[in-house]
Short mmCIF file of N, CA and C in Angstrom, two decimals:
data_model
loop_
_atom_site.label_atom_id
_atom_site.label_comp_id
_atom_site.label_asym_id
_atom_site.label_seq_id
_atom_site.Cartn_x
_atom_site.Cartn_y
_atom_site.Cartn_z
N UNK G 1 -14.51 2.13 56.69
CA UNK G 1 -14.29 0.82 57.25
C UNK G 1 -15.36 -0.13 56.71
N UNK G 2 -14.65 -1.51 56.44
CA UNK G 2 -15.99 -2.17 56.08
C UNK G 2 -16.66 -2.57 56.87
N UNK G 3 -17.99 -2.98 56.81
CA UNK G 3 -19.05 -3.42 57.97
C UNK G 3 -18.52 -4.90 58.48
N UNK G 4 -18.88 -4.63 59.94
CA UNK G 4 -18.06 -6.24 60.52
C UNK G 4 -18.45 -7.52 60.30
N UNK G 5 -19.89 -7.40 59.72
CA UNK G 5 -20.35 -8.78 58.94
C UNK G 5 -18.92 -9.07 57.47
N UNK G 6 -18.67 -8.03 56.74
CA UNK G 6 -18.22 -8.55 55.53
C UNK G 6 -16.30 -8.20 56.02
N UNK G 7 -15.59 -8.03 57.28
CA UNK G 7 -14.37 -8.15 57.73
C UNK G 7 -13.97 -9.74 58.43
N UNK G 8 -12.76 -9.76 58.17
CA UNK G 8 -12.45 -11.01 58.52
C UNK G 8 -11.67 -10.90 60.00
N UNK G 9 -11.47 -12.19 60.94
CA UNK G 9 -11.10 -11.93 62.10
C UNK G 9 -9.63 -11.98 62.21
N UNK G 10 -8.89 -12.04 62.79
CA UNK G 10 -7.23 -11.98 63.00
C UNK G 10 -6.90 -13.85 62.99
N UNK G 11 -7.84 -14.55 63.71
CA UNK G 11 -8.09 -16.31 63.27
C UNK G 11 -8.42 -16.46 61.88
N UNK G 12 -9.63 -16.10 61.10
CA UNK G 12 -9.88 -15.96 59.68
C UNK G 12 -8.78 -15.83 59.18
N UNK G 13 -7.85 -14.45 59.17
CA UNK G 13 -6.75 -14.18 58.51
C UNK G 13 -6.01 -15.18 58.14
N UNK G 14 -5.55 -15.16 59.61
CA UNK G 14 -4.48 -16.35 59.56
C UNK G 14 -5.08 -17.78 58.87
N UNK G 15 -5.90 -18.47 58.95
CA UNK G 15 -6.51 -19.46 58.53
C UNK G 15 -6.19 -19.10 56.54
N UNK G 16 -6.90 -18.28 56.25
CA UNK G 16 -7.06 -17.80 54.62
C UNK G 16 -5.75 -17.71 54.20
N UNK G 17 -4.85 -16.96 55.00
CA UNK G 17 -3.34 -17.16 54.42
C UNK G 17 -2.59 -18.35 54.18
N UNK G 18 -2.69 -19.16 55.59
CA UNK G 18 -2.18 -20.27 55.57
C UNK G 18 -2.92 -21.41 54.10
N UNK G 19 -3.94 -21.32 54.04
CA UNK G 19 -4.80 -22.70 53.42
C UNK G 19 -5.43 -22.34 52.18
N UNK G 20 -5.57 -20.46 51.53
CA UNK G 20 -6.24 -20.67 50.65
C UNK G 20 -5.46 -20.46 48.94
N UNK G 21 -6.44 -20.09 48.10
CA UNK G 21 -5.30 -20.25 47.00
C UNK G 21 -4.82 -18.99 46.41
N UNK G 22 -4.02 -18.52 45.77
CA UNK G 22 -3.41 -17.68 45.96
C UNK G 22 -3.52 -16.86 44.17
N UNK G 23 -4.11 -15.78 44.06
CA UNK G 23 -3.99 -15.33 42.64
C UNK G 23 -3.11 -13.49 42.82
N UNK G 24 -1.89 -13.66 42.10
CA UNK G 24 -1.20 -12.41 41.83
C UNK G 24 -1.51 -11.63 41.04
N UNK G 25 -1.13 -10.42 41.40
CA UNK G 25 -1.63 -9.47 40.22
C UNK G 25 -0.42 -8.43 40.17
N UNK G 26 -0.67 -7.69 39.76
CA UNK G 26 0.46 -6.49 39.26
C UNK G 26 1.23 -5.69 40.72
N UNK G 27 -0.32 -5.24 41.63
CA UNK G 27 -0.20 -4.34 42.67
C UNK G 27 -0.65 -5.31 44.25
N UNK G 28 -0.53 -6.65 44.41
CA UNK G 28 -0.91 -7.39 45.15
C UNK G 28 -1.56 -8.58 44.53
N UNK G 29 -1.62 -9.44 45.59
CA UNK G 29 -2.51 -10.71 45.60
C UNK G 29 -3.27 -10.74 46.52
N UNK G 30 -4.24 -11.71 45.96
CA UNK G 30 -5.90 -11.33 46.83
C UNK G 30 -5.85 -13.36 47.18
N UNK G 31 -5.96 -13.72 48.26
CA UNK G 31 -5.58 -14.71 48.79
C UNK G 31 -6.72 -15.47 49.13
N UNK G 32 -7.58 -16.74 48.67
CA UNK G 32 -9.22 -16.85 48.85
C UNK G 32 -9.43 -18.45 49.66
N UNK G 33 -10.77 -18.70 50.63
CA UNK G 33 -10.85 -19.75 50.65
C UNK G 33 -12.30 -19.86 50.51
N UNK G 34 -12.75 -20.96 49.71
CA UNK G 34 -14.83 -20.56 49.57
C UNK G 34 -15.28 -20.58 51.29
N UNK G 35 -16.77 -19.83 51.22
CA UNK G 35 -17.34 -19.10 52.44
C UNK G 35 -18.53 -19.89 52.64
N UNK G 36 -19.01 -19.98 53.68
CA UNK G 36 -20.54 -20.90 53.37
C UNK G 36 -21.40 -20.00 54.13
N UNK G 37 -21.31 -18.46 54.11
CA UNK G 37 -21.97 -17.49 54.40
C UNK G 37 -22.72 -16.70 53.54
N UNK G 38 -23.37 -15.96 53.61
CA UNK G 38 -24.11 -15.23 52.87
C UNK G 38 -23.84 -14.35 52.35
N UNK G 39 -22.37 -13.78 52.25
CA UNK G 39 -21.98 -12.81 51.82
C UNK G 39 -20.41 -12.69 51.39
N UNK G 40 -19.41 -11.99 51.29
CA UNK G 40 -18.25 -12.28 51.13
C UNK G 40 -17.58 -11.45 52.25
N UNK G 41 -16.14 -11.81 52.99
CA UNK G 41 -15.11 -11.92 53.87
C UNK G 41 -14.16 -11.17 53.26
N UNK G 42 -13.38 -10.04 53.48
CA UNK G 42 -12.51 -9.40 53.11
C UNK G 42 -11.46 -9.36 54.38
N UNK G 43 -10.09 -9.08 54.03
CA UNK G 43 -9.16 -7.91 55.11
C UNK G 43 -8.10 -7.75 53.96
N UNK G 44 -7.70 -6.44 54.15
CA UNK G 44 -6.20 -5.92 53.69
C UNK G 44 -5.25 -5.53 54.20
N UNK G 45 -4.28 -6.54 54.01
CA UNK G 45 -2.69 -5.65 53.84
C UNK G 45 -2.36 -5.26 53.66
N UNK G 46 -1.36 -4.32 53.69
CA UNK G 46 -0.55 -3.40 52.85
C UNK G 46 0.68 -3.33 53.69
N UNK G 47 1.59 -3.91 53.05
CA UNK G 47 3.03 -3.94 53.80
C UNK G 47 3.75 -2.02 53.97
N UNK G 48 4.60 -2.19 54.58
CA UNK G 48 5.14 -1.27 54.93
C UNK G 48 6.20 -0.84 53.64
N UNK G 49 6.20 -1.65 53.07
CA UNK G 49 7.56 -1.69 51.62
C UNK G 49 6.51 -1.11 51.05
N UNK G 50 5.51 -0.73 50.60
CA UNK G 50 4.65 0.35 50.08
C UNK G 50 4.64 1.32 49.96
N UNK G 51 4.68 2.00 51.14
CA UNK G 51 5.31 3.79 51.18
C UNK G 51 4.93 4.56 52.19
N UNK G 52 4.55 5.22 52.97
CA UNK G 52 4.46 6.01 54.07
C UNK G 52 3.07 5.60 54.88
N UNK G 53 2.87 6.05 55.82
CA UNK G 53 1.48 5.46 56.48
C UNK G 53 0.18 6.39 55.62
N UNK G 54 0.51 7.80 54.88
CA UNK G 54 -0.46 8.10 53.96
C UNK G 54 -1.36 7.23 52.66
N UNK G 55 0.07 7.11 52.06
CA UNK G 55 -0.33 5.98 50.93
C UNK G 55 -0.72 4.56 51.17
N UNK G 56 -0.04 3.97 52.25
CA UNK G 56 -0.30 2.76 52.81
C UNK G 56 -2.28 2.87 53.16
N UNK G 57 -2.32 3.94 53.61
CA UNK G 57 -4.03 3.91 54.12
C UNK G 57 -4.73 4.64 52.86
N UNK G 58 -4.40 5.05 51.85
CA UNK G 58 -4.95 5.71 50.85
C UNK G 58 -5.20 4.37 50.04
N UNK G 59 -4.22 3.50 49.76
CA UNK G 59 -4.63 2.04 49.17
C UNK G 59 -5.61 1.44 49.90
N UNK G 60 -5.22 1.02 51.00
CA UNK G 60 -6.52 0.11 51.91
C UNK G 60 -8.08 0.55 51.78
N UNK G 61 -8.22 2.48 51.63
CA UNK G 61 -9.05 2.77 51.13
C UNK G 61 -9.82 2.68 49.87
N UNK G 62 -8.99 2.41 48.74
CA UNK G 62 -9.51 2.36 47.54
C UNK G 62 -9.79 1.00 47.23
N UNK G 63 -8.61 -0.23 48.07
CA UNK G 63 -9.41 -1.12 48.26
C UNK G 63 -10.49 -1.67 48.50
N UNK G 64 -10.93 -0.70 50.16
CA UNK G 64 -11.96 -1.08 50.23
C UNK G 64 -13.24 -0.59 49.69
N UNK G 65 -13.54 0.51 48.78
CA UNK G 65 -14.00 0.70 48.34
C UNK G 65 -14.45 0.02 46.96
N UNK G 66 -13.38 -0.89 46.33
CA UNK G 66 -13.77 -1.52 45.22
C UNK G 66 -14.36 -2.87 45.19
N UNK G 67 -14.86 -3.19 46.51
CA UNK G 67 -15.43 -4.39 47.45
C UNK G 67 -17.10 -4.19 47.38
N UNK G 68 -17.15 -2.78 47.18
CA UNK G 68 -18.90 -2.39 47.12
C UNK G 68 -19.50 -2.97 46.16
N UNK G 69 -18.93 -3.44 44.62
CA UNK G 69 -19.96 -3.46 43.77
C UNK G 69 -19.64 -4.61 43.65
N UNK G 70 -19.27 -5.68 43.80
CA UNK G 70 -18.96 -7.14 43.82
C UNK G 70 -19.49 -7.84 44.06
N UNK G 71 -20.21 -8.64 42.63
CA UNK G 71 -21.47 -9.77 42.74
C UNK G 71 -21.18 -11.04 42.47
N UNK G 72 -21.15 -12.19 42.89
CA UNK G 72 -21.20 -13.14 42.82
C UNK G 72 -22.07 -14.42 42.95
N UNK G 73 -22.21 -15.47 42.86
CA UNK G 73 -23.37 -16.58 43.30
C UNK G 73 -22.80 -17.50 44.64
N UNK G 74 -20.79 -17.33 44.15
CA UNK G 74 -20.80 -17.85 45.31
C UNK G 74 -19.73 -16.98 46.37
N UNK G 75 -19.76 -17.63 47.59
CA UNK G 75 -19.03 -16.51 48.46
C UNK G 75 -17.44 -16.91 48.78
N UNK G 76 -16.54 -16.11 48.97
CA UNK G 76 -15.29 -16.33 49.45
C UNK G 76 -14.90 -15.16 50.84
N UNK G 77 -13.92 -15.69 51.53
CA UNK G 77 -13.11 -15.61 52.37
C UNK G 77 -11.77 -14.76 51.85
N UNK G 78 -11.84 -13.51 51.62
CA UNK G 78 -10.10 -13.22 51.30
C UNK G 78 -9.66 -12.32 51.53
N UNK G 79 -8.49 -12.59 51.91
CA UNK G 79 -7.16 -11.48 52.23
C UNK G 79 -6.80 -10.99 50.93
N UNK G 80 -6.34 -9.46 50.79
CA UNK G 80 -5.65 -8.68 49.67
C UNK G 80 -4.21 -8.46 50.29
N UNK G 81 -3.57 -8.97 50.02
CA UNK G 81 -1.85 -8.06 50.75
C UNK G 81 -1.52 -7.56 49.14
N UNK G 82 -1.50 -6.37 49.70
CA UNK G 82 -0.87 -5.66 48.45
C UNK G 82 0.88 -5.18 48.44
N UNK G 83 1.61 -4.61 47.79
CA UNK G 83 3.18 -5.12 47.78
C UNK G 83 3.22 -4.30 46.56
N UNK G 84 2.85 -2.80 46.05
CA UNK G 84 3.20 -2.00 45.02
C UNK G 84 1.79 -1.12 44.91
N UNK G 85 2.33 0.47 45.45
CA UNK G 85 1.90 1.41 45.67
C UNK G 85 0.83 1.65 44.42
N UNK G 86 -0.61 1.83 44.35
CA UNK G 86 -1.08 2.48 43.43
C UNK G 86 -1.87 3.13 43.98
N UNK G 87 -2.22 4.77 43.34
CA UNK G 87 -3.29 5.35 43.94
C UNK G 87 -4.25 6.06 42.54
N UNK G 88 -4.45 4.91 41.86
CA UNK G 88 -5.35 5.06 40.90
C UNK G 88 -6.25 4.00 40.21
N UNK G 89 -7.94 4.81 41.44
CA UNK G 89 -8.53 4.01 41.75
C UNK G 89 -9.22 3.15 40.32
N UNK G 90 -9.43 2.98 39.20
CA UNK G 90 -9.33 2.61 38.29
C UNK G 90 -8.54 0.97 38.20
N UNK G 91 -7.18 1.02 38.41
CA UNK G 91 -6.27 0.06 38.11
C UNK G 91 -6.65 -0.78 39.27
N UNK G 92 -6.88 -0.16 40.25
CA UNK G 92 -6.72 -1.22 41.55
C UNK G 92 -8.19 -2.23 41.41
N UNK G 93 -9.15 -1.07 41.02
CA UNK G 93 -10.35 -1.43 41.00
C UNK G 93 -10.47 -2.82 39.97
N UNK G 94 -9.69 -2.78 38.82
CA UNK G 94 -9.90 -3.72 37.48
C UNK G 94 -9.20 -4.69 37.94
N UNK G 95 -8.19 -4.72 38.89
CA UNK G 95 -7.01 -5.49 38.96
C UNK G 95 -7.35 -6.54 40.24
N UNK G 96 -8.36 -5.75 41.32
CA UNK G 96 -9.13 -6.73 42.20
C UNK G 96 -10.28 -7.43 41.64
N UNK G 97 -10.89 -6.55 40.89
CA UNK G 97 -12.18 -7.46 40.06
C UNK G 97 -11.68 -8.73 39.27
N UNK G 98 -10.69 -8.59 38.53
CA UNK G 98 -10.28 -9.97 37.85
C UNK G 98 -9.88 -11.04 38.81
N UNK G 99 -9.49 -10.47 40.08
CA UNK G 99 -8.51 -11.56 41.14
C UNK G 99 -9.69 -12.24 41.59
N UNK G 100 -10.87 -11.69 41.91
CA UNK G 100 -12.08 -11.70 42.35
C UNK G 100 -12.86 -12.90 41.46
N UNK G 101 -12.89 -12.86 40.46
CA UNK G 101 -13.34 -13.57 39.07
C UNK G 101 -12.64 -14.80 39.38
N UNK G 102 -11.68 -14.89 39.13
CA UNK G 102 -10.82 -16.22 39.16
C UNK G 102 -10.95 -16.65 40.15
N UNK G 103 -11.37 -15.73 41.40
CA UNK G 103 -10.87 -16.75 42.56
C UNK G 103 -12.59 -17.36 42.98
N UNK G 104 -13.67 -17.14 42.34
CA UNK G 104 -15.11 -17.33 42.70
C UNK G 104 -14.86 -18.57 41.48
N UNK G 105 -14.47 -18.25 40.46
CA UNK G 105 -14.38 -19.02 39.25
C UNK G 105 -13.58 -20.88 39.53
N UNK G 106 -12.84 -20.19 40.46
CA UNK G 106 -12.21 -21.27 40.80
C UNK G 106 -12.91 -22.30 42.16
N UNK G 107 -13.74 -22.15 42.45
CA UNK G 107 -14.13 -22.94 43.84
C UNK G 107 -15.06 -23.76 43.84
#
């Protein structure tokens, strides 16, 4: 689980979905709004059109695991809803880092 400083609230959520900007990727989109905190704001989705409650929590895991090494100068706010099963932590890992890039790149 991630630590509750760097999780977002069920208000956050909703707020970041509604208002922020939106970058797609292959296996999900990572959904951002800039942070004026000290650190960065995560939560994940994973729809049910994904695949069983195994894989569904085997993603959220590798998600959240690819959140550890993520440096930036400035901070964001974001939701991942993901929407296509991968469980190879590699792809997910390269495929959030670029969403990650663009979306710090962009603010």
């Amino acid at each position: 689980m991630l630590p509750s400083k760097k999780r977002l609230s069920p208000k956050e959520i909703k707020k970041v979905l509604d208002i922020g900007t939106k970058y797609r990727g292959k296996y999900g989109m990572l959904v951002s709004i800039p942070s004026n905190k000290d650190n960065d704001e995560f939560a994940f989705v994973v729809s049910k059109k994904v695949g069983n409650a195994v894989q569904r929590h085997k993603m959220t895991r590798l998600l959240r695991e690819s959140t550890k090494d993520l440096k930036s100068k400035k901070n964001i706010k974001g939701v991942y809803v993901a929407f296509k099963y991968c469980d190879e932590y590699e792809k997910i890992k390269e495929e959030f880092k670029s969403q990650y890039v663009k979306a710090t790149r962009d603010i």
